[in-house]
mmCIF file of C-alpha atoms in Angstrom:
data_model
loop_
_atom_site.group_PDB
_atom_site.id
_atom_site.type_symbol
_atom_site.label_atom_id
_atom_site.label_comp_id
_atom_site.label_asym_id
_atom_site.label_seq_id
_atom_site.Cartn_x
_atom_site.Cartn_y
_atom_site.Cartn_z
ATOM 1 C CA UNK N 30 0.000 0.000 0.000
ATOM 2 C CA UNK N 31 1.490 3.854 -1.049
ATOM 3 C CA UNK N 32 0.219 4.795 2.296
ATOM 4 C CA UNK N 33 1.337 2.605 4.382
ATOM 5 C CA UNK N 34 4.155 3.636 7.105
ATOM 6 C CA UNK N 35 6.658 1.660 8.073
ATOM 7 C CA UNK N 36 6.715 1.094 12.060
ATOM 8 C CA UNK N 37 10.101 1.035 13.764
ATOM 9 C CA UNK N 38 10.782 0.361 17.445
ATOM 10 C CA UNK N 39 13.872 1.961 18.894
ATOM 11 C CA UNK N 40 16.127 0.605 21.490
ATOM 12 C CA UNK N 41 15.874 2.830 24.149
ATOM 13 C CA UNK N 42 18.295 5.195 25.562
ATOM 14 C CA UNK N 43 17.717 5.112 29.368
ATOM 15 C CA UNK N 44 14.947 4.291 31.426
ATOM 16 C CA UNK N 45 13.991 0.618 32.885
ATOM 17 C CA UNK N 46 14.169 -2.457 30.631
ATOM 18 C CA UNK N 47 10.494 -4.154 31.369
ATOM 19 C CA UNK N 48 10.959 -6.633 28.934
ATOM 20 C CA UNK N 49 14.476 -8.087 30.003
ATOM 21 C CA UNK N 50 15.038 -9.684 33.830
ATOM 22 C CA UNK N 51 17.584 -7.585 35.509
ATOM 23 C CA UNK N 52 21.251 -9.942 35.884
ATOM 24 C CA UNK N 53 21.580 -8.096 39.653
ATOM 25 C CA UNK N 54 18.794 -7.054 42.304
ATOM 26 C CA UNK N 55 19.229 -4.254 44.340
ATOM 27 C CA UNK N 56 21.178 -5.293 47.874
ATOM 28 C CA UNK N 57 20.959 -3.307 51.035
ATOM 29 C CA UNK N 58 24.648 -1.789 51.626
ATOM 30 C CA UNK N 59 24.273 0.354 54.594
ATOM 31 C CA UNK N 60 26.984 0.917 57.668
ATOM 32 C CA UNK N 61 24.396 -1.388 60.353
ATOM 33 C CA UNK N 62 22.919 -3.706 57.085
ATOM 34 C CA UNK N 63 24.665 -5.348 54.937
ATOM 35 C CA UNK N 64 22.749 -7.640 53.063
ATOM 36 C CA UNK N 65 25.115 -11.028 51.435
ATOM 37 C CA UNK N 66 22.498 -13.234 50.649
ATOM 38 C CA UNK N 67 20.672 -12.293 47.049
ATOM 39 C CA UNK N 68 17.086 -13.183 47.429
ATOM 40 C CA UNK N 69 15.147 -14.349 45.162
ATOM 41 C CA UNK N 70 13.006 -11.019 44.457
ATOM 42 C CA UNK N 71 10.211 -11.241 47.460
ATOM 43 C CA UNK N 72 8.856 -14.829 47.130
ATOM 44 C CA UNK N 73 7.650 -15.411 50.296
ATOM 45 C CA UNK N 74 7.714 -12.376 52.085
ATOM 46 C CA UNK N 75 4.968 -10.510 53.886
ATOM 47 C CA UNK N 76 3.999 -7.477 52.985
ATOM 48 C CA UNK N 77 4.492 -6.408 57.355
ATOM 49 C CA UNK N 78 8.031 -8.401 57.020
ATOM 50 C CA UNK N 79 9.052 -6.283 53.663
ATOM 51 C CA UNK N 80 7.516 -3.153 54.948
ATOM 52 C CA UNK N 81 9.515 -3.630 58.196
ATOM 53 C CA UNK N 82 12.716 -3.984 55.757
ATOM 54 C CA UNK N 83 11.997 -0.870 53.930
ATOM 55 C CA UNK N 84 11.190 1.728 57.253
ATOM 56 C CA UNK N 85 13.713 0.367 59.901
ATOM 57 C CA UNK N 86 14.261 3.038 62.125
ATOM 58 C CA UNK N 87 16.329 1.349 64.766
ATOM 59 C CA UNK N 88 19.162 0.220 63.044
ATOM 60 C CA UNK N 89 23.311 0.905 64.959
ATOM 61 C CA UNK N 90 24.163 1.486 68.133
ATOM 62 C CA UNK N 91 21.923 3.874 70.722
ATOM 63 C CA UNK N 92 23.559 6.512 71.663
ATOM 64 C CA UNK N 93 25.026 5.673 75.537
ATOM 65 C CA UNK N 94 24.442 1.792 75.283
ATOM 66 C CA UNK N 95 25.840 -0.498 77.924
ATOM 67 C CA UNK N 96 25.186 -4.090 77.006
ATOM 68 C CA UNK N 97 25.838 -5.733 72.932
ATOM 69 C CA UNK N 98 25.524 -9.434 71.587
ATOM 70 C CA UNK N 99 25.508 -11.458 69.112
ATOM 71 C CA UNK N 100 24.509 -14.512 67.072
ATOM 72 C CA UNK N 101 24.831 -16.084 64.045
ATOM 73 C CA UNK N 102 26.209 -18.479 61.380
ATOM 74 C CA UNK N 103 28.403 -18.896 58.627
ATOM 75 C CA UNK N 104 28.067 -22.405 57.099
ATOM 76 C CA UNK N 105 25.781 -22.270 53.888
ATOM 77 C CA UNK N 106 25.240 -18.788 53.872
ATOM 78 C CA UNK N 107 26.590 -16.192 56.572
ATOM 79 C CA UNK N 108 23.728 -14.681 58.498
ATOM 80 C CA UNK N 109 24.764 -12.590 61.490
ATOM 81 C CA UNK N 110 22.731 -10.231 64.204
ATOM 82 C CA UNK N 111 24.516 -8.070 66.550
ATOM 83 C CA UNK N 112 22.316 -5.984 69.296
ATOM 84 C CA UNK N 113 22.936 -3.284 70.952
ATOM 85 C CA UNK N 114 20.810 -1.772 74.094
ATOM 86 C CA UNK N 115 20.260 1.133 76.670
ATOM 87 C CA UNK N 116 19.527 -0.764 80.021
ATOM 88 C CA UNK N 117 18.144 0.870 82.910
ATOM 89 C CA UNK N 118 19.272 -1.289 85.920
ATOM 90 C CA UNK N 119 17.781 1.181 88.397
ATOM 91 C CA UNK N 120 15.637 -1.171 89.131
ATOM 92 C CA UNK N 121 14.870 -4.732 90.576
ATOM 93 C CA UNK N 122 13.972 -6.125 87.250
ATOM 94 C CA UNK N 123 16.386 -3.879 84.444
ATOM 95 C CA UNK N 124 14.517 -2.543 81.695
ATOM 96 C CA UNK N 125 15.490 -2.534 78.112
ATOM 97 C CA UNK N 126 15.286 1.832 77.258
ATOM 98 C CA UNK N 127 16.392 1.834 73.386
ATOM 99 C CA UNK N 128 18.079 -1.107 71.501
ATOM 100 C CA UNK N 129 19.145 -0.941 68.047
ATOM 101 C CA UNK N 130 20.958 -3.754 65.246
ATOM 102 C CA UNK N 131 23.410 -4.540 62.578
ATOM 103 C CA UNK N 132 22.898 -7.091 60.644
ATOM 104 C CA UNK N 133 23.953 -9.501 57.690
ATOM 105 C CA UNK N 134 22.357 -11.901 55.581
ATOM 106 C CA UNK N 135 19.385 -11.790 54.363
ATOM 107 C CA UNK N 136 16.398 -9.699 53.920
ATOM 108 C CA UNK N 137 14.295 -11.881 56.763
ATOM 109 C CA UNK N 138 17.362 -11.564 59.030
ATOM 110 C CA UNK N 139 16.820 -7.584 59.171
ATOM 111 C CA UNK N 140 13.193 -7.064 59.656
ATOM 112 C CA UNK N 141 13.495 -10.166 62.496
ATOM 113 C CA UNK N 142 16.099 -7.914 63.856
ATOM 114 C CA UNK N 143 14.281 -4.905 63.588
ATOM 115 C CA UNK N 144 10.568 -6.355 64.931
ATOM 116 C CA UNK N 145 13.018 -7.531 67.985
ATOM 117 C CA UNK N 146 14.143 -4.354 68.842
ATOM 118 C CA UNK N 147 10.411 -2.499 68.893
ATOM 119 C CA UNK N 148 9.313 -5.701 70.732
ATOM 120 C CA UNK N 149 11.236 -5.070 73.637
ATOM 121 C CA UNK N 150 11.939 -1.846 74.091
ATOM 122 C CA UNK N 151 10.265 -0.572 77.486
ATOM 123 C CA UNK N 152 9.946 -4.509 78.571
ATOM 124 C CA UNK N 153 11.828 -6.103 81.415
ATOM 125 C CA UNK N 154 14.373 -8.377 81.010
ATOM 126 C CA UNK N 155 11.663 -11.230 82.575
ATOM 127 C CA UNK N 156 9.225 -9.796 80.167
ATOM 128 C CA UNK N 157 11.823 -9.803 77.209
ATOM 129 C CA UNK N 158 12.986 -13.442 77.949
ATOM 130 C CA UNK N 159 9.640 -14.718 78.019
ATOM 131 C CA UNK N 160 9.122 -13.990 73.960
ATOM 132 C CA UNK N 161 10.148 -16.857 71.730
ATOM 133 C CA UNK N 162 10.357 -17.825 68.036
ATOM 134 C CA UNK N 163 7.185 -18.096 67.288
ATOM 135 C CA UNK N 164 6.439 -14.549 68.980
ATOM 136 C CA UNK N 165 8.913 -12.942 65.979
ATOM 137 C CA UNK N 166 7.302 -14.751 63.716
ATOM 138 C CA UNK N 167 4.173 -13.672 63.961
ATOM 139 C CA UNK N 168 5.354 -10.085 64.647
ATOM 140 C CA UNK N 169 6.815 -10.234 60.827
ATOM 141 C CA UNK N 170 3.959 -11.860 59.795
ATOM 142 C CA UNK N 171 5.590 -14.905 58.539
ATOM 143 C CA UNK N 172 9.154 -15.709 57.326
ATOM 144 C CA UNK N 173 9.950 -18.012 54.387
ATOM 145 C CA UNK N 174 11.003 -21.012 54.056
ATOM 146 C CA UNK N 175 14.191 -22.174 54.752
ATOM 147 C CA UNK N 176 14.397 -18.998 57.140
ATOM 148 C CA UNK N 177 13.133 -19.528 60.049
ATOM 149 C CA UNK N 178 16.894 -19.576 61.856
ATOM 150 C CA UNK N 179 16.547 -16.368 61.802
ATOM 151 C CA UNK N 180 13.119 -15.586 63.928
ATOM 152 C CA UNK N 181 15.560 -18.004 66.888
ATOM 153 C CA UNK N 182 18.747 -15.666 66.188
ATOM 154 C CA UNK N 183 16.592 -12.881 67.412
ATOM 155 C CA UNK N 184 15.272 -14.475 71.046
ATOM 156 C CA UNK N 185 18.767 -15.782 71.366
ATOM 157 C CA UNK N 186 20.506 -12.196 70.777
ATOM 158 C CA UNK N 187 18.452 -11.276 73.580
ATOM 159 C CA UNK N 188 19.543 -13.714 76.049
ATOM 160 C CA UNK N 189 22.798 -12.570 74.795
ATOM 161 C CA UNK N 190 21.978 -9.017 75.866
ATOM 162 C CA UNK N 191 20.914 -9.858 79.263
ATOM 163 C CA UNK N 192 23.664 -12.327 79.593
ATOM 164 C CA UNK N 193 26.201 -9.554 78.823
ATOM 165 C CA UNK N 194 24.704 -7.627 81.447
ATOM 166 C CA UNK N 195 25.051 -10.207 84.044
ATOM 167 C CA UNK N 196 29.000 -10.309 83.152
ATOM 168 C CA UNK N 197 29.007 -6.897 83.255
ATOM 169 C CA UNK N 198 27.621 -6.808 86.711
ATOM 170 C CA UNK N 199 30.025 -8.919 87.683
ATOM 171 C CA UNK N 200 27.965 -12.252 88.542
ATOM 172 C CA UNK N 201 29.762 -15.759 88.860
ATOM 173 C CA UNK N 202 29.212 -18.551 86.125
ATOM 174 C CA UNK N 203 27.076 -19.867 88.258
ATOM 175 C CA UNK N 204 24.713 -17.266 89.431
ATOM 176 C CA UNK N 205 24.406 -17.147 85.271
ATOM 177 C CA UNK N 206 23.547 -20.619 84.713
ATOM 178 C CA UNK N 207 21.098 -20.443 87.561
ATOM 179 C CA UNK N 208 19.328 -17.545 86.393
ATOM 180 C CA UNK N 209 20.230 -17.734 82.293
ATOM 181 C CA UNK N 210 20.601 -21.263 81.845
ATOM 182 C CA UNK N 211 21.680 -22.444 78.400
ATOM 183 C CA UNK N 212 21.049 -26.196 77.246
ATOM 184 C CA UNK N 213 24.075 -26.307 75.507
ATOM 185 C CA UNK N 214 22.536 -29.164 73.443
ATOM 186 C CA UNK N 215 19.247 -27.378 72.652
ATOM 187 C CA UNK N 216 18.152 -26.521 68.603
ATOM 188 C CA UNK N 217 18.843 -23.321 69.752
ATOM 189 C CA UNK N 218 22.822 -23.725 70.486
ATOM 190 C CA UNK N 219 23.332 -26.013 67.819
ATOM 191 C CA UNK N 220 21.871 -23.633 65.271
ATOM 192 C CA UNK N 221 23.951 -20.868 66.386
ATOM 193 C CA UNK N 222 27.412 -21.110 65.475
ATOM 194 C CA UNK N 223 28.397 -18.117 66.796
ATOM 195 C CA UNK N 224 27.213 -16.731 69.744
ATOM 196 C CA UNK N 225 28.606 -14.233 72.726
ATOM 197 C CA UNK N 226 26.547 -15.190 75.313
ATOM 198 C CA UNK N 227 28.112 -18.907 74.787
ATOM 199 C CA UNK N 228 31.570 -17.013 74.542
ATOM 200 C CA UNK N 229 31.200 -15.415 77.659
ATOM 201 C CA UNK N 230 30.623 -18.885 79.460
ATOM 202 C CA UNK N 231 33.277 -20.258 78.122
ATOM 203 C CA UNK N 232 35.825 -17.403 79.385
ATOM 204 C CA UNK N 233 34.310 -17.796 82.206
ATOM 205 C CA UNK N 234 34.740 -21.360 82.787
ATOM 206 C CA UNK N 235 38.549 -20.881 81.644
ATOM 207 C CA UNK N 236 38.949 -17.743 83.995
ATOM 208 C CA UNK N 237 37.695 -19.985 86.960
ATOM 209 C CA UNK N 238 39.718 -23.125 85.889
ATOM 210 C CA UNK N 239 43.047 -20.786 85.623
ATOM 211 C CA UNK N 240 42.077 -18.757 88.796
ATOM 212 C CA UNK N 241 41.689 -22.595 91.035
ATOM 213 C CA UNK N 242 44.962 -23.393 89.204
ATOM 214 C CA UNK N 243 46.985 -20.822 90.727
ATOM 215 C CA UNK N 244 45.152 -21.650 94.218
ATOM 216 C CA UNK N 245 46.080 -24.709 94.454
ATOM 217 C CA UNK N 246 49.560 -23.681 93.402
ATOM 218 C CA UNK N 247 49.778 -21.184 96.347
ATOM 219 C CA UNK N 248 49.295 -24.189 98.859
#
């Protein structure tokens, strides 16, 4: 046909490609996140757990902390949480003032670190230990599969916190064990390859082994 035009479609200069999968997803590279594991887009994510992810507020280290942990794990994957929290020890039963993260791994591993933070701030340590797994969970609104390490990482940082405080305080190992006992057997300790609070036992048990040592030298 004499009229007819010839259609062309040009490659275009700038601008997203909707047509063509992206090679590389966006990773969170901040100073306190530093995401190493690339998810596969959001498959399986909440819409609270990914909204959590995108508005953390309470990420580094409060301003005039006095107690840090942390937990994690570096076989298939390295997923790490680190907390850090104001404690107000004014009182019979301390009370957690402002805690904030770091964190690295995964997407799930920050908003389970950031739901634990707003989940005990203002709580007791007894209220604070009393929260489990399942209580993250739910606070995210689910985690998927494959992930769920990382809703235990959280309730275990916490003991970590409180069992930093207890060292700090200057309590024996066995005032801790009585008071924060750890099955050292548990799914929790096995799943945590790192962890301070299980650091902190085990200087202690070498501190008290050395310190009989030398007693028993004196006599």
């Amino acid at each position: 046909m004499a009229n007819e035009q010839e259609i062309t479609f040009d490659e275009p200069d700038e601008g997203r490609d909707i047509y063509h999968e992206p090679d590389d997803r966006a990773l969170i590279r901040t100073k306190d996140v530093y995401q190493t594991e690339l998810d596969n887009g959001v498959e399986g994510y909440s819409e609270t757990m990914l909204a959590i992810v995108a508005n953390f507020k309470n990420a580094g280290k409060p301003e005039g902390f006095n107690v840090q942990s942390m937990v994690g794990k570096s076989k298939r994957g390295e997923v790490a949480l680190r907390l850090f929290a104001v404690v107000d020890d004014s009182v019979a039963d301390p009370v957690f003032v402002k805690v904030g993260f770091k964190s690295r791994g995964c997407l799930a591993m920050t908003g389970c670190a950031s739901a634990i933070c707003s989940m005990i701030e203002g709580k007791t340590f007894s209220q604070a230990l009393e929260l489990t797994p399942k209580d993250v969970e739910l606070a995210v609104d689910g985690v998927p599969k494959g992930k769920g390490h990382t809703t235990l990482f959280a309730i275990e940082a916490v003991r970590g916190l409180v069992g930093d405080w207890m060292y700090r305080c200057g309590m024996s190992l066995a005032e801790m064990d009585e008071k924060l006992p750890c099955d050292e057997m548990s799914v929790a300790c096995l799943m945590c390859e790192h962890c301070s609070l299980r650091d902190t036992r085990v200087e202690m048990r070498v501190n008290e082994a050395i310190a009989k040592q030398k007693a028993g030298e004196a006599k």
